[in-house]
């Protein structure tokens, strides 16, 4: 099996797993993986992540032109904006996952740290999550908003829409998206109950021991 066909299988396998656990409904959500020639594989438009066909994934060249497969998701600009500003990103996952979408609508959310430092794994997998404002689907301005974050965030929450998460590998991007969703769920469960978050000392300790890079002004940094 060539590297390309392994990646195709992986996209379909992770897509099905996310869909079957209710993490993105209907034909929402999309996944992309960067290829060695600078192009990428991306899930097609109007395709459910639960029922992807490896042979029909959209294969794009480095300039974003369709080389083979079905037409790509209309949300390609979300992916290109994050790839452009995060050079190390090899894969991106975008979902319409319930708790993350709910979180994005709350009035108190800090756009530089959409979630407080609640668990060590959230910090280790997501670092901090930025919130960008609401944009109508297909509005190219959302890409500018993501580029405006200057690549400091691997996880971005689109208000009233859902998360976009980059990773060094497809698996890393999927796991980070799941961690973000679980942390958003915890936040909603505990909202108003005055929970203990990690202290600045505990955050500093994680940063030191695990070599984390947190954006300025996130989690008290
Ligand atoms: Zn979307």
PDB file of C-alpha atoms and ligand atoms in Angstrom:
ATOM      1  CA  UNK A   1       0.000   0.000   0.000  1.00  0.00           C
ATOM      2  CA  UNK A   2       1.496   3.370  -0.992  1.00  0.00           C
ATOM      3  CA  UNK A   3       1.748   6.154   1.545  1.00  0.00           C
ATOM      4  CA  UNK A   4      -1.103   7.955  -0.221  1.00  0.00           C
ATOM      5  CA  UNK A   5      -3.511   5.016   0.067  1.00  0.00           C
ATOM      6  CA  UNK A   6      -2.642   4.512   3.750  1.00  0.00           C
ATOM      7  CA  UNK A   7      -3.499   8.185   4.381  1.00  0.00           C
ATOM      8  CA  UNK A   8      -6.763   7.781   2.469  1.00  0.00           C
ATOM      9  CA  UNK A   9      -7.695   4.786   4.633  1.00  0.00           C
ATOM     10  CA  UNK A  10      -6.751   6.715   7.782  1.00  0.00           C
ATOM     11  CA  UNK A  11      -8.923   9.723   6.861  1.00  0.00           C
ATOM     12  CA  UNK A  12     -11.922   7.432   6.307  1.00  0.00           C
ATOM     13  CA  UNK A  13     -11.268   5.431   9.491  1.00  0.00           C
ATOM     14  CA  UNK A  14     -10.939   8.502  11.737  1.00  0.00           C
ATOM     15  CA  UNK A  15     -13.889  10.188   9.974  1.00  0.00           C
ATOM     16  CA  UNK A  16     -16.122   7.184  10.640  1.00  0.00           C
ATOM     17  CA  UNK A  17     -15.006   7.028  14.254  1.00  0.00           C
ATOM     18  CA  UNK A  18     -15.774  10.726  14.843  1.00  0.00           C
ATOM     19  CA  UNK A  19     -19.149  10.459  13.098  1.00  0.00           C
ATOM     20  CA  UNK A  20     -20.208   7.297  14.916  1.00  0.00           C
ATOM     21  CA  UNK A  21     -19.531   8.888  18.286  1.00  0.00           C
ATOM     22  CA  UNK A  22     -21.782  11.813  17.382  1.00  0.00           C
ATOM     23  CA  UNK A  23     -18.938  14.306  17.152  1.00  0.00           C
ATOM     24  CA  UNK A  24     -20.130  15.839  13.883  1.00  0.00           C
ATOM     25  CA  UNK A  25     -23.649  15.356  12.495  1.00  0.00           C
ATOM     26  CA  UNK A  26     -24.958  14.848   8.962  1.00  0.00           C
ATOM     27  CA  UNK A  27     -22.509  15.956   6.286  1.00  0.00           C
ATOM     28  CA  UNK A  28     -20.780  18.462   8.594  1.00  0.00           C
ATOM     29  CA  UNK A  29     -17.092  18.422   9.411  1.00  0.00           C
ATOM     30  CA  UNK A  30     -14.057  17.899   7.229  1.00  0.00           C
ATOM     31  CA  UNK A  31     -10.538  16.499   7.417  1.00  0.00           C
ATOM     32  CA  UNK A  32      -7.391  17.280   5.438  1.00  0.00           C
ATOM     33  CA  UNK A  33      -3.887  15.814   5.361  1.00  0.00           C
ATOM     34  CA  UNK A  34      -0.867  17.468   3.787  1.00  0.00           C
ATOM     35  CA  UNK A  35       1.121  15.413   1.263  1.00  0.00           C
ATOM     36  CA  UNK A  36       4.833  15.390   0.556  1.00  0.00           C
ATOM     37  CA  UNK A  37       4.486  17.310  -2.736  1.00  0.00           C
ATOM     38  CA  UNK A  38       2.825  20.227  -0.886  1.00  0.00           C
ATOM     39  CA  UNK A  39      -0.673  19.285  -2.028  1.00  0.00           C
ATOM     40  CA  UNK A  40      -3.221  17.654   0.221  1.00  0.00           C
ATOM     41  CA  UNK A  41      -6.055  15.187   0.556  1.00  0.00           C
ATOM     42  CA  UNK A  42      -9.340  16.629   1.809  1.00  0.00           C
ATOM     43  CA  UNK A  43     -12.841  15.287   2.361  1.00  0.00           C
ATOM     44  CA  UNK A  44     -15.348  16.139  -0.404  1.00  0.00           C
ATOM     45  CA  UNK A  45     -18.218  18.619  -0.282  1.00  0.00           C
ATOM     46  CA  UNK A  46     -21.525  17.276   1.105  1.00  0.00           C
ATOM     47  CA  UNK A  47     -19.821  14.080   2.275  1.00  0.00           C
ATOM     48  CA  UNK A  48     -20.626  12.609   5.688  1.00  0.00           C
ATOM     49  CA  UNK A  49     -17.491  11.767   7.659  1.00  0.00           C
ATOM     50  CA  UNK A  50     -19.222   8.487   8.515  1.00  0.00           C
ATOM     51  CA  UNK A  51     -19.387   7.232   4.937  1.00  0.00           C
ATOM     52  CA  UNK A  52     -16.244   8.381   3.144  1.00  0.00           C
ATOM     53  CA  UNK A  53     -14.880   6.504   0.114  1.00  0.00           C
ATOM     54  CA  UNK A  54     -11.048   6.493   0.037  1.00  0.00           C
ATOM     55  CA  UNK A  55     -11.018   6.651  -3.793  1.00  0.00           C
ATOM     56  CA  UNK A  56     -13.263   9.725  -3.917  1.00  0.00           C
ATOM     57  CA  UNK A  57     -11.354  11.959  -1.480  1.00  0.00           C
ATOM     58  CA  UNK A  58     -10.348  15.263  -3.122  1.00  0.00           C
ATOM     59  CA  UNK A  59      -6.689  15.370  -4.098  1.00  0.00           C
ATOM     60  CA  UNK A  60      -5.484  18.983  -4.368  1.00  0.00           C
ATOM     61  CA  UNK A  61      -2.188  20.248  -5.782  1.00  0.00           C
ATOM     62  CA  UNK A  62      -0.032  22.745  -3.831  1.00  0.00           C
ATOM     63  CA  UNK A  63      -1.986  25.673  -5.336  1.00  0.00           C
ATOM     64  CA  UNK A  64      -5.290  24.172  -4.144  1.00  0.00           C
ATOM     65  CA  UNK A  65      -6.477  22.966  -7.565  1.00  0.00           C
ATOM     66  CA  UNK A  66      -8.446  19.704  -7.728  1.00  0.00           C
ATOM     67  CA  UNK A  67      -6.303  16.935  -9.269  1.00  0.00           C
ATOM     68  CA  UNK A  68      -8.610  13.951  -8.703  1.00  0.00           C
ATOM     69  CA  UNK A  69     -11.633  12.815  -6.721  1.00  0.00           C
ATOM     70  CA  UNK A  70     -14.840  14.661  -5.885  1.00  0.00           C
ATOM     71  CA  UNK A  71     -15.036  18.461  -5.449  1.00  0.00           C
ATOM     72  CA  UNK A  72     -13.526  19.419  -2.067  1.00  0.00           C
ATOM     73  CA  UNK A  73     -15.405  20.776   0.936  1.00  0.00           C
ATOM     74  CA  UNK A  74     -16.397  24.440   0.644  1.00  0.00           C
ATOM     75  CA  UNK A  75     -14.537  24.926   3.931  1.00  0.00           C
ATOM     76  CA  UNK A  76     -11.094  24.459   2.326  1.00  0.00           C
ATOM     77  CA  UNK A  77     -10.185  28.109   3.224  1.00  0.00           C
ATOM     78  CA  UNK A  78     -10.304  27.173   6.944  1.00  0.00           C
ATOM     79  CA  UNK A  79      -7.668  24.543   6.282  1.00  0.00           C
ATOM     80  CA  UNK A  80      -5.429  26.615   4.001  1.00  0.00           C
ATOM     81  CA  UNK A  81      -5.433  29.531   6.443  1.00  0.00           C
ATOM     82  CA  UNK A  82      -4.223  27.309   9.273  1.00  0.00           C
ATOM     83  CA  UNK A  83      -1.632  25.479   7.099  1.00  0.00           C
ATOM     84  CA  UNK A  84      -0.309  28.826   5.862  1.00  0.00           C
ATOM     85  CA  UNK A  85       0.322  30.141   9.351  1.00  0.00           C
ATOM     86  CA  UNK A  86       1.358  26.902  11.071  1.00  0.00           C
ATOM     87  CA  UNK A  87       4.208  25.494   9.022  1.00  0.00           C
ATOM     88  CA  UNK A  88       4.509  22.265  11.030  1.00  0.00           C
ATOM     89  CA  UNK A  89       0.835  21.302  10.620  1.00  0.00           C
ATOM     90  CA  UNK A  90       0.364  18.084   8.626  1.00  0.00           C
ATOM     91  CA  UNK A  91      -3.348  17.501   9.255  1.00  0.00           C
ATOM     92  CA  UNK A  92      -6.436  19.517  10.144  1.00  0.00           C
ATOM     93  CA  UNK A  93      -9.785  18.433  11.570  1.00  0.00           C
ATOM     94  CA  UNK A  94     -12.893  20.624  11.567  1.00  0.00           C
ATOM     95  CA  UNK A  95     -16.078  19.440  13.305  1.00  0.00           C
ATOM     96  CA  UNK A  96     -19.479  20.775  14.304  1.00  0.00           C
ATOM     97  CA  UNK A  97     -19.161  19.117  17.722  1.00  0.00           C
ATOM     98  CA  UNK A  98     -21.941  20.040  20.158  1.00  0.00           C
ATOM     99  CA  UNK A  99     -20.062  21.128  23.287  1.00  0.00           C
ATOM    100  CA  UNK A 100     -17.440  23.132  21.417  1.00  0.00           C
ATOM    101  CA  UNK A 101     -20.153  24.929  19.438  1.00  0.00           C
ATOM    102  CA  UNK A 102     -22.067  25.622  22.670  1.00  0.00           C
ATOM    103  CA  UNK A 103     -18.916  26.974  24.306  1.00  0.00           C
ATOM    104  CA  UNK A 104     -18.346  29.346  21.374  1.00  0.00           C
ATOM    105  CA  UNK A 105     -21.652  31.110  22.109  1.00  0.00           C
ATOM    106  CA  UNK A 106     -21.087  31.884  25.785  1.00  0.00           C
ATOM    107  CA  UNK A 107     -20.665  35.574  26.657  1.00  0.00           C
ATOM    108  CA  UNK A 108     -17.691  35.229  29.012  1.00  0.00           C
ATOM    109  CA  UNK A 109     -15.327  33.473  26.595  1.00  0.00           C
ATOM    110  CA  UNK A 110     -11.840  34.987  26.331  1.00  0.00           C
ATOM    111  CA  UNK A 111     -10.931  34.993  22.608  1.00  0.00           C
ATOM    112  CA  UNK A 112      -7.263  34.338  23.513  1.00  0.00           C
ATOM    113  CA  UNK A 113      -8.100  31.360  25.731  1.00  0.00           C
ATOM    114  CA  UNK A 114     -11.582  30.013  25.013  1.00  0.00           C
ATOM    115  CA  UNK A 115     -11.157  27.456  27.811  1.00  0.00           C
ATOM    116  CA  UNK A 116      -9.461  27.892  31.174  1.00  0.00           C
ATOM    117  CA  UNK A 117      -6.613  25.505  32.106  1.00  0.00           C
ATOM    118  CA  UNK A 118      -8.908  22.764  33.405  1.00  0.00           C
ATOM    119  CA  UNK A 119      -6.856  19.610  32.835  1.00  0.00           C
ATOM    120  CA  UNK A 120      -3.247  18.761  32.050  1.00  0.00           C
ATOM    121  CA  UNK A 121      -4.249  16.856  28.900  1.00  0.00           C
ATOM    122  CA  UNK A 122      -6.097  19.830  27.482  1.00  0.00           C
ATOM    123  CA  UNK A 123      -2.928  21.929  27.858  1.00  0.00           C
ATOM    124  CA  UNK A 124      -0.734  19.159  26.450  1.00  0.00           C
ATOM    125  CA  UNK A 125      -2.895  18.452  23.391  1.00  0.00           C
ATOM    126  CA  UNK A 126      -4.426  21.869  22.619  1.00  0.00           C
ATOM    127  CA  UNK A 127      -2.268  24.396  24.453  1.00  0.00           C
ATOM    128  CA  UNK A 128      -4.770  27.228  24.264  1.00  0.00           C
ATOM    129  CA  UNK A 129      -7.754  27.711  21.977  1.00  0.00           C
ATOM    130  CA  UNK A 130      -8.523  30.975  20.170  1.00  0.00           C
ATOM    131  CA  UNK A 131     -12.074  32.124  19.445  1.00  0.00           C
ATOM    132  CA  UNK A 132     -12.740  33.955  16.176  1.00  0.00           C
ATOM    133  CA  UNK A 133     -16.039  35.786  15.543  1.00  0.00           C
ATOM    134  CA  UNK A 134     -19.003  34.427  13.607  1.00  0.00           C
ATOM    135  CA  UNK A 135     -18.846  34.488   9.804  1.00  0.00           C
ATOM    136  CA  UNK A 136     -21.499  33.390   7.325  1.00  0.00           C
ATOM    137  CA  UNK A 137     -20.567  30.000   5.760  1.00  0.00           C
ATOM    138  CA  UNK A 138     -18.389  30.589   2.724  1.00  0.00           C
ATOM    139  CA  UNK A 139     -17.337  34.104   3.784  1.00  0.00           C
ATOM    140  CA  UNK A 140     -13.625  34.355   2.858  1.00  0.00           C
ATOM    141  CA  UNK A 141     -13.083  36.735   5.815  1.00  0.00           C
ATOM    142  CA  UNK A 142     -12.954  33.743   8.185  1.00  0.00           C
ATOM    143  CA  UNK A 143      -9.629  32.755   6.600  1.00  0.00           C
ATOM    144  CA  UNK A 144      -8.273  36.255   7.315  1.00  0.00           C
ATOM    145  CA  UNK A 145      -9.423  35.944  10.936  1.00  0.00           C
ATOM    146  CA  UNK A 146      -7.510  32.654  11.276  1.00  0.00           C
ATOM    147  CA  UNK A 147      -4.445  34.147   9.588  1.00  0.00           C
ATOM    148  CA  UNK A 148      -4.717  37.075  12.024  1.00  0.00           C
ATOM    149  CA  UNK A 149      -3.828  34.639  14.826  1.00  0.00           C
ATOM    150  CA  UNK A 150      -0.382  34.394  13.187  1.00  0.00           C
ATOM    151  CA  UNK A 151      -0.074  30.652  13.726  1.00  0.00           C
ATOM    152  CA  UNK A 152       0.089  30.972  17.521  1.00  0.00           C
ATOM    153  CA  UNK A 153      -2.831  28.599  18.055  1.00  0.00           C
ATOM    154  CA  UNK A 154      -3.150  24.996  16.878  1.00  0.00           C
ATOM    155  CA  UNK A 155      -6.817  24.981  17.934  1.00  0.00           C
ATOM    156  CA  UNK A 156      -9.307  27.644  16.860  1.00  0.00           C
ATOM    157  CA  UNK A 157     -12.990  27.860  17.712  1.00  0.00           C
ATOM    158  CA  UNK A 158     -15.248  29.495  15.106  1.00  0.00           C
ATOM    159  CA  UNK A 159     -18.115  31.235  16.927  1.00  0.00           C
ATOM    160  CA  UNK A 160     -21.534  29.595  16.410  1.00  0.00           C
ATOM    161  CA  UNK A 161     -19.886  27.024  14.142  1.00  0.00           C
ATOM    162  CA  UNK A 162     -17.192  24.677  15.505  1.00  0.00           C
ATOM    163  CA  UNK A 163     -13.515  23.896  16.100  1.00  0.00           C
ATOM    164  CA  UNK A 164     -10.630  23.796  13.585  1.00  0.00           C
ATOM    165  CA  UNK A 165      -7.611  21.917  14.938  1.00  0.00           C
ATOM    166  CA  UNK A 166      -4.169  21.295  13.435  1.00  0.00           C
ATOM    167  CA  UNK A 167      -1.723  18.519  14.314  1.00  0.00           C
ATOM    168  CA  UNK A 168       1.684  17.136  13.335  1.00  0.00           C
ATOM    169  CA  UNK A 169      -0.137  13.976  12.242  1.00  0.00           C
ATOM    170  CA  UNK A 170      -3.762  13.102  11.464  1.00  0.00           C
ATOM    171  CA  UNK A 171      -3.980  11.124  14.699  1.00  0.00           C
ATOM    172  CA  UNK A 172      -2.653  14.090  16.710  1.00  0.00           C
ATOM    173  CA  UNK A 173      -5.186  16.456  15.092  1.00  0.00           C
ATOM    174  CA  UNK A 174      -8.069  14.047  15.789  1.00  0.00           C
ATOM    175  CA  UNK A 175      -7.032  13.437  19.407  1.00  0.00           C
ATOM    176  CA  UNK A 176      -6.591  17.180  20.041  1.00  0.00           C
ATOM    177  CA  UNK A 177     -10.065  17.863  18.607  1.00  0.00           C
ATOM    178  CA  UNK A 178     -11.504  15.198  20.929  1.00  0.00           C
ATOM    179  CA  UNK A 179      -9.669  16.712  23.904  1.00  0.00           C
ATOM    180  CA  UNK A 180     -11.064  20.162  23.054  1.00  0.00           C
ATOM    181  CA  UNK A 181     -14.605  18.747  22.829  1.00  0.00           C
ATOM    182  CA  UNK A 182     -14.278  16.886  26.152  1.00  0.00           C
ATOM    183  CA  UNK A 183     -12.878  19.978  27.862  1.00  0.00           C
ATOM    184  CA  UNK A 184     -15.719  22.116  26.478  1.00  0.00           C
ATOM    185  CA  UNK A 185     -18.113  19.501  27.897  1.00  0.00           C
ATOM    186  CA  UNK A 186     -16.431  19.701  31.323  1.00  0.00           C
ATOM    187  CA  UNK A 187     -16.631  23.483  31.188  1.00  0.00           C
ATOM    188  CA  UNK A 188     -20.375  23.349  30.503  1.00  0.00           C
ATOM    189  CA  UNK A 189     -20.937  20.728  33.237  1.00  0.00           C
ATOM    190  CA  UNK A 190     -19.147  22.885  35.790  1.00  0.00           C
ATOM    191  CA  UNK A 191     -20.263  26.325  34.629  1.00  0.00           C
ATOM    192  CA  UNK A 192     -21.485  28.350  37.598  1.00  0.00           C
ATOM    193  CA  UNK A 193     -20.183  25.803  40.143  1.00  0.00           C
ATOM    194  CA  UNK A 194     -16.920  27.653  40.827  1.00  0.00           C
ATOM    195  CA  UNK A 195     -14.622  24.704  39.930  1.00  0.00           C
ATOM    196  CA  UNK A 196     -10.908  24.687  40.750  1.00  0.00           C
ATOM    197  CA  UNK A 197      -8.827  25.153  37.602  1.00  0.00           C
ATOM    198  CA  UNK A 198      -5.101  24.452  37.408  1.00  0.00           C
ATOM    199  CA  UNK A 199      -3.138  27.118  39.261  1.00  0.00           C
ATOM    200  CA  UNK A 200      -0.562  29.325  37.478  1.00  0.00           C
ATOM    201  CA  UNK A 201       2.143  27.228  39.210  1.00  0.00           C
ATOM    202  CA  UNK A 202       0.639  23.989  37.915  1.00  0.00           C
ATOM    203  CA  UNK A 203       0.447  25.464  34.398  1.00  0.00           C
ATOM    204  CA  UNK A 204       4.081  26.610  34.624  1.00  0.00           C
ATOM    205  CA  UNK A 205       5.128  23.140  35.759  1.00  0.00           C
ATOM    206  CA  UNK A 206       3.409  21.508  32.729  1.00  0.00           C
ATOM    207  CA  UNK A 207       4.973  24.036  30.356  1.00  0.00           C
ATOM    208  CA  UNK A 208       8.408  23.253  31.785  1.00  0.00           C
ATOM    209  CA  UNK A 209       8.172  19.476  32.043  1.00  0.00           C
ATOM    210  CA  UNK A 210       6.438  18.900  28.685  1.00  0.00           C
ATOM    211  CA  UNK A 211       8.087  21.753  26.773  1.00  0.00           C
ATOM    212  CA  UNK A 212       4.734  23.332  25.878  1.00  0.00           C
ATOM    213  CA  UNK A 213       4.557  26.580  23.932  1.00  0.00           C
ATOM    214  CA  UNK A 214       1.542  28.605  25.006  1.00  0.00           C
ATOM    215  CA  UNK A 215       0.483  31.802  23.200  1.00  0.00           C
ATOM    216  CA  UNK A 216       1.134  35.029  25.088  1.00  0.00           C
ATOM    217  CA  UNK A 217      -1.700  36.088  27.408  1.00  0.00           C
ATOM    218  CA  UNK A 218      -3.218  32.586  27.398  1.00  0.00           C
ATOM    219  CA  UNK A 219      -3.670  30.898  30.807  1.00  0.00           C
ATOM    220  CA  UNK A 220      -2.096  33.836  32.593  1.00  0.00           C
ATOM    221  CA  UNK A 221       1.120  33.651  30.526  1.00  0.00           C
TER     222      UNK A 221
HETATM  223 ZN1  LIG B   1     -18.082  23.867   9.368  1.00  0.00          ZN
END
